[in-house]
Short mmCIF file of C-alpha atoms in Angstrom, two decimals:
data_model
loop_
_atom_site.label_atom_id
_atom_site.label_comp_id
_atom_site.label_asym_id
_atom_site.label_seq_id
_atom_site.Cartn_x
_atom_site.Cartn_y
_atom_site.Cartn_z
CA MET R 1127 -1.25 -35.48 36.81
CA ASP R 1128 -0.14 -36.32 33.30
CA THR R 1129 -2.33 -34.05 31.18
CA PRO R 1130 -2.13 -30.27 31.60
CA ASP R 1131 -5.15 -29.06 33.54
CA PRO R 1132 -6.08 -25.38 32.88
CA GLN R 1133 -7.80 -25.06 36.28
CA ALA R 1134 -4.72 -26.44 38.07
CA SER R 1135 -2.25 -24.18 36.26
CA ARG R 1136 -4.50 -21.18 36.93
CA LEU R 1137 -4.44 -21.97 40.67
CA THR R 1138 -0.67 -22.51 40.47
CA ALA R 1139 -0.31 -18.94 39.13
CA GLN R 1140 -2.68 -17.50 41.75
CA PHE R 1141 -0.76 -19.22 44.57
CA ALA R 1142 2.60 -18.12 43.11
CA PHE R 1143 1.38 -14.50 43.25
CA LEU R 1144 0.09 -14.91 46.81
CA THR R 1145 3.37 -16.45 47.99
CA GLU R 1146 5.39 -13.70 46.28
CA ALA R 1147 3.15 -11.10 47.99
CA ASP R 1148 4.24 -12.54 51.34
CA ARG R 1149 7.54 -10.67 50.90
CA LEU R 1150 5.73 -7.38 51.68
CA LYS R 1151 5.78 -8.51 55.33
CA SER R 1152 9.56 -7.95 55.28
CA VAL R 1153 9.52 -4.38 53.91
CA LEU R 1154 9.98 -1.97 56.82
CA ARG R 1155 8.50 1.53 56.93
CA ALA R 1156 9.71 4.65 58.76
CA SER R 1157 6.64 4.79 61.02
CA PRO R 1158 6.57 2.79 64.26
CA LEU R 1159 3.93 0.65 65.92
CA ALA R 1160 1.71 2.69 68.24
CA ASP R 1161 3.55 1.24 71.28
CA ALA R 1162 6.91 2.26 69.72
CA SER R 1163 8.24 -1.32 70.09
CA ARG R 1164 9.41 -1.56 66.47
CA ARG R 1165 8.89 -0.13 62.98
CA GLU R 1166 5.83 -1.38 61.12
CA ASN R 1167 6.04 -3.34 57.88
CA SER R 1168 4.15 -2.55 54.69
CA ALA R 1169 1.87 -5.62 54.87
CA GLU R 1170 0.49 -4.86 58.33
CA HIS R 1171 0.33 -1.16 57.36
CA SER R 1172 -1.85 -2.15 54.37
CA TRP R 1173 -4.17 -4.14 56.67
CA HIS R 1174 -4.36 -1.18 59.03
CA LEU R 1175 -5.30 1.12 56.14
CA ALA R 1176 -8.06 -1.23 55.01
CA LEU R 1177 -9.42 -1.02 58.54
CA TYR R 1178 -9.11 2.79 58.36
CA ALA R 1179 -11.25 2.75 55.21
CA MET R 1180 -13.91 0.67 56.95
CA ALA R 1181 -13.93 2.68 60.20
CA LEU R 1182 -13.72 6.12 58.52
CA ALA R 1183 -16.07 5.46 55.60
CA ASP R 1184 -18.36 8.22 56.87
CA GLN R 1185 -15.59 10.72 56.03
CA ALA R 1186 -15.68 9.84 52.32
CA GLY R 1187 -17.66 11.96 49.89
CA PRO R 1188 -20.86 10.45 48.37
CA GLU R 1189 -19.03 9.73 45.10
CA VAL R 1190 -16.52 7.40 46.83
CA ASP R 1191 -16.95 3.61 46.52
CA ILE R 1192 -15.43 2.21 49.74
CA ASN R 1193 -15.17 -1.29 48.28
CA ARG R 1194 -12.84 0.02 45.56
CA VAL R 1195 -10.90 2.02 48.17
CA LEU R 1196 -10.43 -1.17 50.22
CA ARG R 1197 -9.05 -3.03 47.21
CA MET R 1198 -6.71 -0.18 46.30
CA LEU R 1199 -5.31 -0.05 49.82
CA ILE R 1200 -4.76 -3.82 49.95
CA LEU R 1201 -2.77 -3.62 46.69
CA HIS R 1202 -1.15 -0.20 46.97
CA ASP R 1203 2.22 -1.12 48.48
CA LEU R 1204 2.95 -4.42 46.69
CA VAL R 1205 5.46 -2.67 44.41
CA GLU R 1206 7.63 -2.11 47.49
CA ILE R 1207 8.61 -5.80 47.30
CA ASP R 1208 10.96 -4.70 44.50
CA VAL R 1209 11.45 -0.99 45.23
CA GLY R 1210 11.28 -0.74 49.05
CA ASP R 1211 9.57 2.00 51.02
CA VAL R 1212 10.69 5.58 50.33
CA PRO R 1213 10.03 7.50 53.59
CA LEU R 1214 8.27 10.81 53.08
CA HIS R 1215 10.35 12.65 55.67
CA SER R 1216 13.80 11.14 55.01
CA GLN R 1217 16.68 13.14 53.54
CA ASP R 1218 15.76 11.20 50.42
CA GLY R 1219 12.31 12.74 50.72
CA GLN R 1220 12.93 14.37 47.34
CA ALA R 1221 13.04 10.86 45.88
CA HIS R 1222 9.45 10.27 46.96
CA GLY R 1223 7.42 10.58 43.78
CA SER R 1224 10.47 11.21 41.56
CA ALA R 1225 10.39 10.01 37.94
CA GLU R 1226 13.04 7.42 38.74
CA ILE R 1227 11.02 5.89 41.59
CA GLN R 1228 7.83 6.04 39.53
CA GLU R 1229 9.52 4.10 36.73
CA ALA R 1230 10.87 1.46 39.10
CA GLU R 1231 7.44 1.09 40.70
CA ALA R 1232 5.72 0.72 37.31
CA LYS R 1233 8.19 -2.05 36.41
CA ALA R 1234 7.57 -3.76 39.75
CA ALA R 1235 3.80 -3.57 39.25
CA ALA R 1236 4.10 -5.17 35.80
CA ARG R 1237 6.22 -8.00 37.20
CA ILE R 1238 4.17 -8.70 40.33
CA PHE R 1239 0.65 -8.41 38.87
CA GLY R 1240 2.01 -10.27 35.81
CA LEU R 1241 2.33 -13.39 37.97
CA LEU R 1242 -1.48 -13.67 37.93
CA PRO R 1243 -3.73 -14.91 35.11
CA PRO R 1244 -4.29 -11.75 32.98
CA ASP R 1245 -8.03 -11.53 33.72
CA ILE R 1246 -7.12 -11.05 37.41
CA GLY R 1247 -3.79 -9.25 37.08
CA ALA R 1248 -4.90 -6.57 34.60
CA PRO R 1249 -7.66 -5.11 36.83
CA PHE R 1250 -5.26 -5.19 39.82
CA LEU R 1251 -2.68 -3.25 37.80
CA ALA R 1252 -5.33 -0.74 36.70
CA LEU R 1253 -6.45 -0.24 40.31
CA TRP R 1254 -2.84 0.36 41.43
CA GLN R 1255 -2.32 2.85 38.57
CA GLU R 1256 -5.52 4.67 39.57
CA PHE R 1257 -4.27 4.92 43.16
CA GLU R 1258 -0.90 6.27 42.02
CA ALA R 1259 -2.49 8.87 39.72
CA ALA R 1260 -4.56 10.18 42.68
CA GLU R 1261 -7.20 11.77 40.47
CA THR R 1262 -10.43 9.80 40.95
CA PRO R 1263 -12.49 10.32 44.15
CA ASP R 1264 -11.67 6.75 45.26
CA ALA R 1265 -7.93 7.27 44.84
CA VAL R 1266 -7.96 10.71 46.48
CA PHE R 1267 -9.74 9.30 49.56
CA ALA R 1268 -7.39 6.27 49.67
CA LYS R 1269 -4.39 8.63 49.55
CA SER R 1270 -5.85 10.71 52.40
CA LEU R 1271 -6.00 7.60 54.58
CA ASP R 1272 -2.46 6.59 53.56
CA ARG R 1273 -1.27 9.98 54.88
CA THR R 1274 -3.49 9.88 57.99
CA GLN R 1275 -2.32 6.55 59.42
CA PRO R 1276 1.38 7.49 59.95
CA VAL R 1277 0.28 10.70 61.72
CA LEU R 1278 -1.72 8.60 64.18
CA GLN R 1279 1.20 6.16 64.59
CA ASN R 1280 3.60 9.02 65.30
CA LEU R 1281 1.17 10.68 67.73
CA ALA R 1282 0.54 7.39 69.59
CA SER R 1283 4.22 6.46 69.82
CA GLY R 1284 5.38 9.90 70.96
CA GLY R 1285 7.14 11.19 67.85
CA GLY R 1286 8.15 8.29 65.62
CA SER R 1287 9.55 9.31 62.24
CA TRP R 1288 9.06 13.04 63.04
CA THR R 1289 11.60 12.80 65.86
CA GLU R 1290 13.94 10.63 63.79
CA TYR R 1291 14.00 13.08 60.88
CA GLY R 1292 13.55 16.34 62.87
CA VAL R 1293 10.28 17.19 61.15
CA THR R 1294 8.52 20.50 61.92
CA LEU R 1295 4.80 21.28 61.99
CA PRO R 1296 5.00 23.39 58.79
CA GLN R 1297 6.64 20.41 57.04
CA ILE R 1298 3.80 18.12 58.14
CA GLU R 1299 1.28 20.71 56.95
CA THR R 1300 2.90 20.84 53.50
CA ARG R 1301 3.86 17.20 52.94
CA VAL R 1302 0.91 15.52 54.68
CA GLY R 1303 -1.86 17.95 55.58
CA VAL R 1304 -2.60 19.09 52.05
CA LYS R 1305 -3.13 15.49 50.88
CA ILE R 1306 -5.27 14.51 53.87
CA ALA R 1307 -7.39 17.64 53.48
CA ARG R 1308 -7.96 16.96 49.79
CA GLY R 1309 -9.86 13.69 50.39
CA ALA R 1310 -10.93 13.99 54.03
CA PRO R 1311 -11.04 17.63 55.19
CA ALA R 1312 -12.66 16.96 58.60
CA ILE R 1313 -9.92 14.44 59.44
CA TRP R 1314 -7.24 17.03 58.74
CA THR R 1315 -9.02 19.69 60.81
CA HIS R 1316 -9.15 17.23 63.70
CA LEU R 1317 -5.52 16.10 63.38
CA HIS R 1318 -4.25 19.63 62.86
CA ALA R 1319 -5.73 20.72 66.20
CA ARG R 1320 -3.97 17.82 67.95
CA LEU R 1321 -0.70 18.48 66.11
CA ARG R 1322 -0.70 22.17 67.13
CA GLN R 1323 -1.02 21.12 70.78
CA VAL R 1324 1.76 18.53 70.53
CA PHE R 1325 4.19 20.79 68.66
CA ALA R 1326 3.42 23.75 70.97
CA ARG R 1327 4.47 21.58 73.94
CA GLY R 1328 7.52 20.17 72.03
CA MET W 1360 -11.93 23.80 71.94
CA ASP W 1361 -14.27 24.79 74.76
CA THR W 1362 -17.62 23.46 73.53
CA PRO W 1363 -18.12 19.73 72.91
CA ASP W 1364 -18.13 19.03 69.17
CA PRO W 1365 -20.02 15.83 68.17
CA GLN W 1366 -17.99 15.45 64.96
CA ALA W 1367 -14.72 15.78 66.91
CA SER W 1368 -15.70 13.27 69.58
CA ARG W 1369 -16.86 10.84 66.89
CA LEU W 1370 -13.44 11.06 65.21
CA THR W 1371 -11.76 10.70 68.60
CA ALA W 1372 -13.62 7.36 69.06
CA GLN W 1373 -12.78 6.20 65.54
CA PHE W 1374 -9.09 6.99 66.03
CA ALA W 1375 -9.08 5.32 69.48
CA PHE W 1376 -10.38 2.13 67.85
CA LEU W 1377 -7.80 2.31 65.04
CA THR W 1378 -4.94 2.84 67.49
CA GLU W 1379 -6.15 -0.05 69.67
CA ALA W 1380 -6.33 -2.23 66.54
CA ASP W 1381 -2.61 -1.59 66.03
CA ARG W 1382 -1.93 -4.13 68.80
CA LEU W 1383 -2.89 -6.95 66.41
CA LYS W 1384 0.55 -6.41 64.80
CA SER W 1385 2.09 -7.83 68.00
CA VAL W 1386 0.02 -11.06 68.13
CA LEU W 1387 2.15 -13.90 66.74
CA ARG W 1388 0.72 -16.92 64.93
CA ALA W 1389 2.10 -20.47 64.61
CA SER W 1390 2.60 -20.18 60.85
CA PRO W 1391 5.83 -18.71 59.46
CA LEU W 1392 6.59 -16.25 56.68
CA ALA W 1393 7.07 -18.01 53.34
CA ASP W 1394 10.86 -17.49 53.63
CA ALA W 1395 10.79 -19.06 57.15
CA SER W 1396 12.59 -16.00 58.60
CA ARG W 1397 10.08 -15.53 61.44
CA ARG W 1398 6.49 -16.28 62.50
CA GLU W 1399 3.81 -14.09 60.98
CA ASN W 1400 1.60 -11.80 63.04
CA SER W 1401 -2.19 -11.64 62.88
CA ALA W 1402 -2.32 -8.17 61.26
CA GLU W 1403 -0.17 -9.06 58.27
CA HIS W 1404 -1.96 -12.44 58.09
CA SER W 1405 -5.27 -10.52 57.84
CA TRP W 1406 -3.87 -8.40 54.99
CA HIS W 1407 -2.66 -11.53 53.23
CA LEU W 1408 -6.12 -13.10 53.54
CA ALA W 1409 -7.78 -10.01 52.06
CA LEU W 1410 -5.41 -10.40 49.10
CA TYR W 1411 -6.35 -14.10 48.92
CA ALA W 1412 -10.01 -13.10 48.66
CA MET W 1413 -9.22 -10.71 45.81
CA ALA W 1414 -6.94 -13.10 43.90
CA LEU W 1415 -9.10 -16.21 44.42
CA ALA W 1416 -12.52 -14.60 43.96
CA ASP W 1417 -13.14 -16.87 40.96
CA GLN W 1418 -13.20 -19.82 43.41
CA ALA W 1419 -16.20 -18.43 45.28
CA GLY W 1420 -19.70 -19.63 44.49
CA PRO W 1421 -22.10 -17.21 42.71
CA GLU W 1422 -23.90 -16.49 46.00
CA VAL W 1423 -20.71 -15.10 47.63
CA ASP W 1424 -20.26 -11.30 47.93
CA ILE W 1425 -16.47 -10.80 47.85
CA ASN W 1426 -16.76 -7.29 49.30
CA ARG W 1427 -18.35 -8.73 52.45
CA VAL W 1428 -15.72 -11.49 52.54
CA LEU W 1429 -12.97 -8.83 52.38
CA ARG W 1430 -14.48 -6.95 55.32
CA MET W 1431 -14.88 -10.13 57.36
CA LEU W 1432 -11.26 -11.07 56.80
CA ILE W 1433 -10.00 -7.61 57.74
CA LEU W 1434 -11.94 -7.82 61.04
CA HIS W 1435 -11.78 -11.55 61.80
CA ASP W 1436 -8.72 -11.67 64.08
CA LEU W 1437 -9.14 -8.42 66.07
CA VAL W 1438 -10.39 -10.38 69.10
CA GLU W 1439 -6.88 -11.88 69.36
CA ILE W 1440 -5.73 -8.54 70.82
CA ASP W 1441 -7.33 -9.77 74.06
CA VAL W 1442 -7.38 -13.54 73.58
CA GLY W 1443 -4.24 -14.29 71.54
CA ASP W 1444 -3.97 -16.77 68.69
CA VAL W 1445 -4.90 -20.39 69.52
CA PRO W 1446 -2.89 -22.53 67.07
CA LEU W 1447 -4.93 -25.24 65.34
CA HIS W 1448 -2.20 -27.88 65.58
CA SER W 1449 -0.86 -27.13 69.07
CA GLN W 1450 -1.29 -29.54 72.00
CA ASP W 1451 -3.92 -27.04 73.04
CA GLY W 1452 -5.60 -27.70 69.69
CA GLN W 1453 -8.61 -28.92 71.68
CA ALA W 1454 -8.98 -25.38 72.99
CA HIS W 1455 -9.54 -24.12 69.45
CA GLY W 1456 -13.29 -23.50 69.24
CA SER W 1457 -13.93 -24.49 72.86
CA ALA W 1458 -16.77 -22.82 74.75
CA GLU W 1459 -14.23 -21.06 76.99
CA ILE W 1460 -12.34 -19.53 74.06
CA GLN W 1461 -15.60 -18.62 72.32
CA GLU W 1462 -16.77 -16.76 75.41
CA ALA W 1463 -13.48 -14.89 75.78
CA GLU W 1464 -13.58 -13.93 72.08
CA ALA W 1465 -17.17 -12.68 72.34
CA LYS W 1466 -16.15 -10.51 75.29
CA ALA W 1467 -13.16 -9.19 73.35
CA ALA W 1468 -15.34 -8.38 70.34
CA ALA W 1469 -17.79 -6.44 72.53
CA ARG W 1470 -14.92 -4.43 74.06
CA ILE W 1471 -13.01 -3.71 70.86
CA PHE W 1472 -15.93 -2.92 68.53
CA GLY W 1473 -17.49 -1.04 71.46
CA LEU W 1474 -14.74 1.57 71.11
CA LEU W 1475 -16.44 2.77 67.90
CA PRO W 1476 -19.58 4.89 67.56
CA PRO W 1477 -22.43 2.30 67.67
CA ASP W 1478 -23.55 2.88 64.07
CA ILE W 1479 -20.09 1.69 62.96
CA GLY W 1480 -19.29 -0.81 65.72
CA ALA W 1481 -22.57 -2.77 65.61
CA PRO W 1482 -22.26 -3.81 61.94
CA PHE W 1483 -18.59 -4.73 62.53
CA LEU W 1484 -19.61 -6.93 65.46
CA ALA W 1485 -22.37 -8.56 63.38
CA LEU W 1486 -19.89 -9.28 60.57
CA TRP W 1487 -17.45 -10.87 63.02
CA GLN W 1488 -20.25 -12.99 64.52
CA GLU W 1489 -21.29 -14.10 61.03
CA PHE W 1490 -17.69 -15.15 60.29
CA GLU W 1491 -17.48 -17.11 63.55
CA ALA W 1492 -20.80 -18.89 62.95
CA ALA W 1493 -19.52 -20.06 59.53
CA GLU W 1494 -22.99 -20.65 58.14
CA THR W 1495 -23.56 -18.04 55.41
CA PRO W 1496 -21.89 -18.51 52.00
CA ASP W 1497 -19.70 -15.42 52.65
CA ALA W 1498 -18.48 -16.77 55.99
CA VAL W 1499 -17.91 -20.30 54.65
CA PHE W 1500 -15.74 -18.94 51.82
CA ALA W 1501 -13.86 -16.63 54.20
CA LYS W 1502 -13.15 -19.59 56.52
CA SER W 1503 -11.88 -21.63 53.57
CA LEU W 1504 -9.33 -18.93 52.79
CA ASP W 1505 -8.35 -18.66 56.47
CA ARG W 1506 -7.49 -22.40 56.36
CA THR W 1507 -5.82 -22.21 52.92
CA GLN W 1508 -3.26 -19.51 53.69
CA PRO W 1509 -1.35 -21.36 56.47
CA VAL W 1510 -1.11 -24.45 54.20
CA LEU W 1511 0.61 -22.28 51.57
CA GLN W 1512 2.87 -20.70 54.22
CA ASN W 1513 3.89 -24.13 55.52
CA LEU W 1514 4.47 -25.48 52.01
CA ALA W 1515 6.57 -22.44 51.01
CA SER W 1516 8.66 -22.46 54.19
CA GLY W 1517 9.32 -26.22 54.13
CA GLY W 1518 7.16 -27.43 56.99
CA GLY W 1519 6.38 -24.57 59.37
CA SER W 1520 3.87 -25.40 62.10
CA TRP W 1521 3.44 -28.98 60.76
CA THR W 1522 7.07 -29.76 61.58
CA GLU W 1523 6.87 -27.93 64.91
CA TYR W 1524 3.83 -29.90 66.07
CA GLY W 1525 4.55 -33.22 64.26
CA VAL W 1526 1.38 -32.99 62.15
CA THR W 1527 0.44 -35.86 59.79
CA LEU W 1528 -1.38 -35.72 56.46
CA PRO W 1529 -4.54 -37.34 57.93
CA GLN W 1530 -4.58 -34.63 60.62
CA ILE W 1531 -4.37 -31.90 57.95
CA GLU W 1532 -7.15 -33.60 56.00
CA THR W 1533 -9.40 -33.62 59.09
CA ARG W 1534 -8.57 -30.27 60.69
CA VAL W 1535 -8.02 -28.21 57.55
CA GLY W 1536 -9.09 -30.03 54.38
CA VAL W 1537 -12.73 -30.43 55.33
CA LYS W 1538 -13.10 -26.68 55.96
CA ILE W 1539 -11.27 -25.64 52.78
CA ALA W 1540 -13.32 -28.09 50.71
CA ARG W 1541 -16.59 -26.76 52.14
CA GLY W 1542 -16.15 -23.26 50.69
CA ALA W 1543 -13.58 -23.79 47.93
CA PRO W 1544 -13.51 -27.44 46.74
CA ALA W 1545 -11.18 -26.89 43.77
CA ILE W 1546 -8.60 -25.25 46.05
CA TRP W 1547 -8.61 -28.28 48.33
CA THR W 1548 -8.28 -30.72 45.40
CA HIS W 1549 -5.25 -28.72 44.21
CA LEU W 1550 -3.63 -28.47 47.65
CA HIS W 1551 -4.34 -32.10 48.49
CA ALA W 1552 -2.40 -33.26 45.42
CA ARG W 1553 0.59 -31.13 46.48
CA LEU W 1554 0.34 -32.31 50.10
CA ARG W 1555 0.31 -35.97 49.08
CA GLN W 1556 3.55 -35.43 47.14
CA VAL W 1557 5.22 -33.58 50.02
CA PHE W 1558 4.19 -36.06 52.72
CA ALA W 1559 5.10 -39.06 50.49
CA ARG W 1560 8.64 -37.64 50.25
CA GLY W 1561 8.51 -36.97 54.02
#
């Protein structure tokens, strides 16, 4: 093609973003697969969370728009392509949510969503920022699911990142339970009962 | 808890489904990661497709509901937990879409979605059936994306499953191009131009 074609260069940008996003499949998380065969990556984790939103939609308050939650969860970890995953329970746990990490993630979001035509990239960036701020009902529910899924992975695999980092029940209550309960109180009640049984046996 | 609690047993079913779904992370596909480091699995592929739907929504016709497309794509491969992935270009390519495979997939869908409370599982099953039938505008667009993503993965990785199975450009046009063009004609025009360049260099 000899003349620039706006449609073609738009698709070129969209495909460049989608190919860059592929790198999320190589970012490993602390939590394992349910069968404990390996650690999960952030791309398959994001798919799993989207499925959580669909299967647990009845746990969302009436003000929550599940379609927006789905989109948030699909986008929420893309910044890890540049920044990596900061495990909640690691010795670096302090780093989780630190100003330094937040700044690096904001820079990553600008770069990655900036690969897209602005009319697509700008709403994606806004949705990611809303998730990070965790203030709107949609973001609060999305965050609850993001904290619920690793608990289920650890329960299914027989310990997972709790065993690796020597995590106690009170630590789970503080670091995880509070955030699950904020957006999905019945889920936390249910998980808490299971956790008390497991840690009592431990 | 001594008395049965309907809310608790509902959540138990929802979590059983979500933990079973985790097995999709262990189903390998023919197509590679963009950096060619390994083959991708069906869970991370499903995430990638959901992102395709979000980033390429402007390629959908006005009758397409992207929120339904997103849900279809998140669910579309779950049957592979029981049936596995049947690669389009393999020597078994004939098997793809055969009555035998279709029957096995229908059985898998009934089992897997049957783990959920019926008010959640029945609409999931219906959405999967709609995707498989590929007749509604939402399903046709979803199928176009499902055929587009492996083309991008093969292009990015320098051959991928085309090299492995000795696939020719006319075979891609027949097996893949027709389905992409049906739901997203401009995407196929764009990809076809790139494919002609790559296969001419061959």
